[in-house]
């Protein structure tokens, strides 16, 4: 039987892997919606590492939590901390820096909901 927490981890894992592949293979396109155009080799490496490799790694670890029960709580904790950190950072930026593009507001909502679900699944799995 597939549980709600496993579905959550599968969806989040695949989402992070897809975002990571885009950041790794198409770094300029990945940042284009923000109006950013960093083409210097140092910036390209940072984009590929942070939006590419890191997101793929988080996606793989999250997906492993859906497959292996022993990893499930760690994968949920990873999602709580990572999504929570992104949500706090983006929300703070709204207040300090101004309103971002609409798609960034969608990311904020997804991150808050994802962090909340991860917390709920962690608490309900005791």
Tab-separated table of N, CA and C in Angstrom:
chain	number	residue	atom	x	y	z
A	1	UNK	N	0.847	-1.188	0.000
A	1	UNK	CA	0.000	0.000	0.000
A	1	UNK	C	0.888	1.245	0.000
A	2	UNK	N	0.554	2.171	-0.863
A	2	UNK	CA	1.319	3.417	-0.943
A	2	UNK	C	0.677	4.443	-0.009
A	3	UNK	N	1.486	5.001	0.857
A	3	UNK	CA	0.987	5.962	1.839
A	3	UNK	C	1.086	7.383	1.293
A	4	UNK	N	0.378	8.287	1.938
A	4	UNK	CA	0.408	9.695	1.525
A	4	UNK	C	1.816	10.268	1.631
A	5	UNK	N	2.559	9.867	2.647
A	5	UNK	CA	3.927	10.389	2.784
A	5	UNK	C	4.812	9.905	1.640
A	6	UNK	N	4.592	8.682	1.183
A	6	UNK	CA	5.371	8.178	0.038
A	6	UNK	C	5.019	8.940	-1.235
A	7	UNK	N	3.740	9.202	-1.448
A	7	UNK	CA	3.323	9.991	-2.623
A	7	UNK	C	3.969	11.366	-2.568
A	8	UNK	N	3.925	11.991	-1.391
A	8	UNK	CA	4.548	13.304	-1.207
A	8	UNK	C	6.035	13.245	-1.571
A	9	UNK	N	6.744	12.241	-1.054
A	9	UNK	CA	8.180	12.128	-1.317
A	9	UNK	C	8.465	11.831	-2.783
A	10	UNK	N	7.636	11.047	-3.430
A	10	UNK	CA	7.814	10.777	-4.860
A	10	UNK	C	7.645	12.063	-5.667
A	11	UNK	N	6.569	12.789	-5.384
A	11	UNK	CA	6.304	14.044	-6.118
A	11	UNK	C	7.431	15.048	-5.877
A	12	UNK	N	7.814	15.227	-4.615
A	12	UNK	CA	8.870	16.191	-4.304
A	12	UNK	C	10.212	15.735	-4.884
A	13	UNK	N	10.500	14.455	-4.776
A	13	UNK	CA	11.755	13.943	-5.324
A	13	UNK	C	11.854	14.168	-6.827
A	14	UNK	N	10.801	13.815	-7.541
A	14	UNK	CA	10.801	14.020	-8.994
A	14	UNK	C	10.861	15.504	-9.344
A	15	UNK	N	10.146	16.319	-8.581
A	15	UNK	CA	10.177	17.762	-8.826
A	15	UNK	C	11.577	18.336	-8.674
A	16	UNK	N	12.271	17.945	-7.617
A	16	UNK	CA	13.638	18.423	-7.415
A	16	UNK	C	14.580	17.907	-8.491
A	17	UNK	N	14.398	16.668	-8.917
A	17	UNK	CA	15.256	16.117	-9.973
A	17	UNK	C	15.043	16.877	-11.282
A	18	UNK	N	13.793	17.144	-11.642
A	18	UNK	CA	13.501	17.889	-12.878
A	18	UNK	C	14.076	19.300	-12.802
A	19	UNK	N	13.845	20.004	-11.682
A	19	UNK	CA	14.420	21.344	-11.521
A	19	UNK	C	15.940	21.285	-11.586
A	20	UNK	N	16.513	20.278	-10.954
A	20	UNK	CA	17.965	20.133	-10.946
A	20	UNK	C	18.533	19.877	-12.325
A	21	UNK	N	17.880	19.019	-13.092
A	21	UNK	CA	18.353	18.762	-14.458
A	21	UNK	C	18.294	20.031	-15.298
A	22	UNK	N	17.236	20.814	-15.132
A	22	UNK	CA	17.135	22.078	-15.860
A	22	UNK	C	18.251	23.037	-15.446
A	23	UNK	N	18.501	23.133	-14.142
A	23	UNK	CA	19.573	24.011	-13.669
A	23	UNK	C	20.945	23.548	-14.113
A	24	UNK	N	21.132	22.240	-14.182
A	24	UNK	CA	22.412	21.680	-14.591
A	24	UNK	C	22.656	21.823	-16.089
A	25	UNK	N	21.639	21.518	-16.888
A	25	UNK	CA	21.802	21.483	-18.342
A	25	UNK	C	21.430	22.783	-19.039
A	26	UNK	N	20.644	23.617	-18.394
A	26	UNK	CA	20.173	24.860	-19.009
A	26	UNK	C	20.214	25.994	-17.982
A	27	UNK	N	21.399	26.318	-17.460
A	27	UNK	CA	21.465	27.284	-16.358
A	27	UNK	C	20.936	28.670	-16.720
A	28	UNK	N	21.212	29.157	-17.912
A	28	UNK	CA	20.713	30.487	-18.275
A	28	UNK	C	19.200	30.477	-18.448
A	29	UNK	N	18.680	29.422	-19.047
A	29	UNK	CA	17.233	29.295	-19.195
A	29	UNK	C	16.539	29.142	-17.855
A	30	UNK	N	17.214	28.481	-16.929
A	30	UNK	CA	16.653	28.275	-15.592
A	30	UNK	C	16.452	29.610	-14.872
A	31	UNK	N	17.365	30.542	-15.091
A	31	UNK	CA	17.280	31.843	-14.418
A	31	UNK	C	16.570	32.910	-15.252
A	32	UNK	N	16.287	32.622	-16.520
A	32	UNK	CA	15.685	33.610	-17.409
A	32	UNK	C	14.395	34.229	-16.861
A	33	UNK	N	13.490	33.451	-16.243
A	33	UNK	CA	12.261	34.072	-15.737
A	33	UNK	C	12.507	35.153	-14.687
A	34	UNK	N	13.656	35.112	-14.039
A	34	UNK	CA	13.992	36.130	-13.043
A	34	UNK	C	14.630	37.363	-13.680
A	35	UNK	N	14.913	37.281	-14.974
A	35	UNK	CA	15.583	38.391	-15.637
A	35	UNK	C	17.073	38.413	-15.364
A	36	UNK	N	17.634	37.295	-14.911
A	36	UNK	CA	19.062	37.198	-14.603
A	36	UNK	C	19.812	36.596	-15.783
A	37	UNK	N	20.962	37.128	-16.061
A	37	UNK	CA	21.759	36.626	-17.177
A	37	UNK	C	23.225	36.624	-16.773
A	38	UNK	N	23.628	35.606	-16.052
A	38	UNK	CA	25.005	35.474	-15.600
A	38	UNK	C	25.720	34.490	-16.512
A	39	UNK	N	26.675	34.977	-17.296
A	39	UNK	CA	27.364	34.096	-18.219
A	39	UNK	C	28.835	33.888	-17.876
A	40	UNK	N	29.332	34.528	-16.850
A	40	UNK	CA	30.720	34.322	-16.455
A	40	UNK	C	30.888	32.887	-15.958
A	41	UNK	N	32.027	32.249	-16.252
A	41	UNK	CA	32.222	30.848	-15.856
A	41	UNK	C	31.994	30.591	-14.369
A	42	UNK	N	32.403	31.497	-13.505
A	42	UNK	CA	32.187	31.298	-12.075
A	42	UNK	C	30.710	31.231	-11.734
A	43	UNK	N	29.916	32.123	-12.322
A	43	UNK	CA	28.475	32.124	-12.068
A	43	UNK	C	27.819	30.885	-12.655
A	44	UNK	N	28.248	30.489	-13.837
A	44	UNK	CA	27.669	29.298	-14.468
A	44	UNK	C	27.905	28.083	-13.568
A	45	UNK	N	29.092	27.982	-12.989
A	45	UNK	CA	29.379	26.877	-12.081
A	45	UNK	C	28.497	26.907	-10.847
A	46	UNK	N	28.259	28.096	-10.307
A	46	UNK	CA	27.385	28.229	-9.137
A	46	UNK	C	25.951	27.840	-9.471
A	47	UNK	N	25.497	28.263	-10.626
A	47	UNK	CA	24.127	27.927	-11.043
A	47	UNK	C	24.003	26.415	-11.234
A	48	UNK	N	24.963	25.821	-11.947
A	48	UNK	CA	24.907	24.373	-12.185
A	48	UNK	C	25.001	23.599	-10.863
A	49	UNK	N	25.824	24.080	-9.928
A	49	UNK	CA	25.985	23.376	-8.652
A	49	UNK	C	24.747	23.517	-7.772
A	50	UNK	N	24.271	24.752	-7.580
A	50	UNK	CA	23.177	24.998	-6.642
A	50	UNK	C	21.801	24.676	-7.214
A	51	UNK	N	21.538	25.074	-8.442
A	51	UNK	CA	20.238	24.785	-9.038
A	51	UNK	C	20.234	23.449	-9.756
A	52	UNK	N	21.413	22.925	-10.042
A	52	UNK	CA	21.517	21.648	-10.728
A	52	UNK	C	21.835	20.515	-9.787
A	53	UNK	N	23.114	20.384	-9.478
A	53	UNK	CA	23.569	19.254	-8.687
A	53	UNK	C	22.918	19.134	-7.323
A	54	UNK	N	22.799	20.228	-6.606
A	54	UNK	CA	22.204	20.168	-5.270
A	54	UNK	C	20.743	19.726	-5.341
A	55	UNK	N	19.987	20.271	-6.279
A	55	UNK	CA	18.583	19.899	-6.386
A	55	UNK	C	18.427	18.437	-6.813
A	56	UNK	N	19.298	17.976	-7.704
A	56	UNK	CA	19.244	16.562	-8.093
A	56	UNK	C	19.538	15.687	-6.877
A	57	UNK	N	20.566	16.036	-6.106
A	57	UNK	CA	20.896	15.265	-4.913
A	57	UNK	C	19.749	15.222	-3.919
A	58	UNK	N	19.118	16.353	-3.677
A	58	UNK	CA	17.975	16.405	-2.762
A	58	UNK	C	16.824	15.575	-3.323
A	59	UNK	N	16.632	15.650	-4.632
A	59	UNK	CA	15.569	14.859	-5.257
A	59	UNK	C	15.811	13.370	-5.128
A	60	UNK	N	17.046	12.936	-5.345
A	60	UNK	CA	17.370	11.513	-5.238
A	60	UNK	C	17.194	11.034	-3.802
A	61	UNK	N	17.709	11.790	-2.845
A	61	UNK	CA	17.555	11.396	-1.438
A	61	UNK	C	16.085	11.354	-1.039
A	62	UNK	N	15.313	12.307	-1.512
A	62	UNK	CA	13.880	12.339	-1.216
A	62	UNK	C	13.178	11.127	-1.828
A	63	UNK	N	13.498	10.824	-3.079
A	63	UNK	CA	12.892	9.663	-3.733
A	63	UNK	C	13.286	8.362	-3.029
A	64	UNK	N	14.522	8.275	-2.551
A	64	UNK	CA	14.941	7.091	-1.803
A	64	UNK	C	14.106	6.918	-0.533
A	65	UNK	N	13.713	8.032	0.066
A	65	UNK	CA	12.856	7.960	1.237
A	65	UNK	C	11.486	7.401	0.920
A	66	UNK	N	11.033	7.587	-0.314
A	66	UNK	CA	9.754	7.008	-0.720
A	66	UNK	C	9.868	5.507	-0.932
A	67	UNK	N	11.049	5.051	-1.332
A	67	UNK	CA	11.265	3.641	-1.661
A	67	UNK	C	11.686	2.825	-0.446
A	68	UNK	N	12.549	3.399	0.390
A	68	UNK	CA	13.096	2.680	1.545
A	68	UNK	C	12.531	3.268	2.837
A	69	UNK	N	11.789	2.446	3.553
A	69	UNK	CA	11.146	2.918	4.780
A	69	UNK	C	12.151	3.494	5.777
A	70	UNK	N	13.320	2.879	5.873
A	70	UNK	CA	14.325	3.328	6.851
A	70	UNK	C	14.800	4.755	6.566
A	71	UNK	N	14.649	5.226	5.351
A	71	UNK	CA	15.092	6.576	4.965
A	71	UNK	C	13.951	7.596	5.019
A	72	UNK	N	12.728	7.129	5.236
A	72	UNK	CA	11.555	8.000	5.089
A	72	UNK	C	11.589	9.216	6.006
A	73	UNK	N	11.841	9.033	7.283
A	73	UNK	CA	11.852	10.177	8.217
A	73	UNK	C	12.962	11.162	7.859
A	74	UNK	N	14.123	10.656	7.459
A	74	UNK	CA	15.215	11.555	7.067
A	74	UNK	C	14.842	12.356	5.823
A	75	UNK	N	14.184	11.709	4.865
A	75	UNK	CA	13.767	12.408	3.652
A	75	UNK	C	12.715	13.466	3.979
A	76	UNK	N	11.799	13.143	4.873
A	76	UNK	CA	10.793	14.132	5.285
A	76	UNK	C	11.446	15.299	6.022
A	77	UNK	N	12.411	14.993	6.891
A	77	UNK	CA	13.123	16.056	7.607
A	77	UNK	C	13.893	16.937	6.619
A	78	UNK	N	14.502	16.321	5.630
A	78	UNK	CA	15.212	17.094	4.603
A	78	UNK	C	14.250	18.044	3.901
A	79	UNK	N	13.079	17.552	3.523
A	79	UNK	CA	12.102	18.405	2.848
A	79	UNK	C	11.630	19.532	3.766
A	80	UNK	N	11.397	19.226	5.026
A	80	UNK	CA	10.968	20.256	5.976
A	80	UNK	C	12.010	21.365	6.077
A	81	UNK	N	13.254	20.990	6.277
A	81	UNK	CA	14.314	21.984	6.472
A	81	UNK	C	14.610	22.736	5.178
A	82	UNK	N	14.730	22.027	4.087
A	82	UNK	CA	15.090	22.681	2.830
A	82	UNK	C	13.956	23.572	2.320
A	83	UNK	N	12.742	23.016	2.237
A	83	UNK	CA	11.614	23.824	1.765
A	83	UNK	C	11.302	24.960	2.735
A	84	UNK	N	11.410	24.681	4.033
A	84	UNK	CA	11.182	25.732	5.019
A	84	UNK	C	12.184	26.869	4.878
A	85	UNK	N	13.443	26.509	4.659
A	85	UNK	CA	14.468	27.536	4.461
A	85	UNK	C	14.216	28.368	3.221
A	86	UNK	N	13.841	27.711	2.128
A	86	UNK	CA	13.517	28.451	0.906
A	86	UNK	C	12.316	29.369	1.132
A	87	UNK	N	11.286	28.850	1.777
A	87	UNK	CA	10.073	29.639	2.015
A	87	UNK	C	10.357	30.856	2.885
A	88	UNK	N	11.128	30.677	3.944
A	88	UNK	CA	11.466	31.800	4.818
A	88	UNK	C	12.287	32.837	4.052
A	89	UNK	N	13.286	32.375	3.308
A	89	UNK	CA	14.130	33.304	2.544
A	89	UNK	C	13.350	34.089	1.512
A	90	UNK	N	12.496	33.406	0.763
A	90	UNK	CA	11.706	34.102	-0.269
A	90	UNK	C	10.682	35.052	0.369
A	91	UNK	N	10.063	34.612	1.458
A	91	UNK	CA	9.071	35.468	2.128
A	91	UNK	C	9.738	36.713	2.699
A	92	UNK	N	10.876	36.545	3.322
A	92	UNK	CA	11.624	37.685	3.842
A	92	UNK	C	11.985	38.649	2.714
A	93	UNK	N	12.363	38.101	1.568
A	93	UNK	CA	12.715	38.935	0.420
A	93	UNK	C	11.534	39.772	-0.062
A	94	UNK	N	10.328	39.224	0.023
A	94	UNK	CA	9.145	40.006	-0.365
A	94	UNK	C	9.052	41.266	0.483
A	95	UNK	N	9.280	41.110	1.781
A	95	UNK	CA	9.171	42.264	2.685
A	95	UNK	C	10.360	43.209	2.583
A	96	UNK	N	11.549	42.678	2.337
A	96	UNK	CA	12.749	43.519	2.287
A	96	UNK	C	13.047	44.076	0.901
A	97	UNK	N	12.723	43.306	-0.137
A	97	UNK	CA	13.151	43.655	-1.493
A	97	UNK	C	12.006	44.026	-2.424
A	98	UNK	N	10.783	43.699	-2.059
A	98	UNK	CA	9.648	44.006	-2.918
A	98	UNK	C	9.041	42.756	-3.530
A	99	UNK	N	7.975	42.963	-4.266
A	99	UNK	CA	7.199	41.875	-4.834
A	99	UNK	C	7.944	41.236	-6.014
A	100	UNK	N	8.119	39.910	-5.972
A	100	UNK	CA	8.781	39.206	-7.066
A	100	UNK	C	7.787	38.920	-8.194
A	101	UNK	N	8.260	38.332	-9.289
A	101	UNK	CA	7.334	37.919	-10.356
A	101	UNK	C	6.320	36.899	-9.826
A	102	UNK	N	5.192	36.798	-10.511
A	102	UNK	CA	4.108	35.914	-10.076
A	102	UNK	C	4.565	34.479	-9.886
A	103	UNK	N	5.385	33.952	-10.815
A	103	UNK	CA	5.805	32.563	-10.690
A	103	UNK	C	6.601	32.333	-9.409
A	104	UNK	N	7.320	33.364	-8.932
A	104	UNK	CA	8.069	33.225	-7.681
A	104	UNK	C	7.110	33.138	-6.495
A	105	UNK	N	5.987	33.819	-6.576
A	105	UNK	CA	4.974	33.707	-5.522
A	105	UNK	C	4.393	32.296	-5.482
A	106	UNK	N	4.275	31.682	-6.650
A	106	UNK	CA	3.816	30.291	-6.703
A	106	UNK	C	4.823	29.392	-6.000
A	107	UNK	N	6.117	29.634	-6.231
A	107	UNK	CA	7.155	28.856	-5.542
A	107	UNK	C	7.053	29.028	-4.029
A	108	UNK	N	6.812	30.253	-3.586
A	108	UNK	CA	6.680	30.493	-2.145
A	108	UNK	C	5.542	29.647	-1.579
A	109	UNK	N	4.412	29.640	-2.272
A	109	UNK	CA	3.263	28.863	-1.798
A	109	UNK	C	3.589	27.372	-1.775
A	110	UNK	N	4.217	26.875	-2.826
A	110	UNK	CA	4.583	25.454	-2.886
A	110	UNK	C	5.543	25.111	-1.754
A	111	UNK	N	6.500	25.987	-1.490
A	111	UNK	CA	7.486	25.724	-0.432
A	111	UNK	C	6.844	25.709	0.955
A	112	UNK	N	5.950	26.655	1.237
A	112	UNK	CA	5.276	26.670	2.535
A	112	UNK	C	4.394	25.437	2.694
A	113	UNK	N	3.633	25.107	1.654
A	113	UNK	CA	2.766	23.925	1.726
A	113	UNK	C	3.612	22.660	1.867
A	114	UNK	N	4.677	22.560	1.072
A	114	UNK	CA	5.548	21.385	1.155
A	114	UNK	C	6.180	21.225	2.519
A	115	UNK	N	6.669	22.321	3.090
A	115	UNK	CA	7.264	22.262	4.431
A	115	UNK	C	6.213	21.865	5.461
A	116	UNK	N	5.015	22.411	5.326
A	116	UNK	CA	3.935	22.051	6.246
A	116	UNK	C	3.549	20.584	6.144
A	117	UNK	N	3.469	20.079	4.915
A	117	UNK	CA	3.157	18.659	4.741
A	117	UNK	C	4.264	17.775	5.300
A	118	UNK	N	5.508	18.145	5.057
A	118	UNK	CA	6.628	17.360	5.595
A	118	UNK	C	6.556	17.319	7.121
A	119	UNK	N	6.266	18.456	7.744
A	119	UNK	CA	6.133	18.500	9.197
A	119	UNK	C	4.975	17.621	9.662
A	120	UNK	N	3.859	17.715	8.981
A	120	UNK	CA	2.686	16.924	9.336
A	120	UNK	C	2.997	15.429	9.230
A	121	UNK	N	3.636	15.020	8.120
A	121	UNK	CA	3.981	13.615	7.949
A	121	UNK	C	4.989	13.160	9.008
A	122	UNK	N	5.942	13.998	9.335
A	122	UNK	CA	6.897	13.650	10.382
A	122	UNK	C	6.213	13.452	11.733
A	123	UNK	N	5.329	14.356	12.061
A	123	UNK	CA	4.636	14.276	13.353
A	123	UNK	C	3.672	13.106	13.409
A	124	UNK	N	3.048	12.779	12.283
A	124	UNK	CA	2.067	11.690	12.284
A	124	UNK	C	2.703	10.320	12.160
A	125	UNK	N	4.014	10.273	11.916
A	125	UNK	CA	4.682	8.974	11.768
A	125	UNK	C	5.322	8.497	13.062
A	126	UNK	N	5.103	9.188	14.175
A	126	UNK	CA	5.681	8.782	15.460
A	126	UNK	C	5.091	7.486	15.939
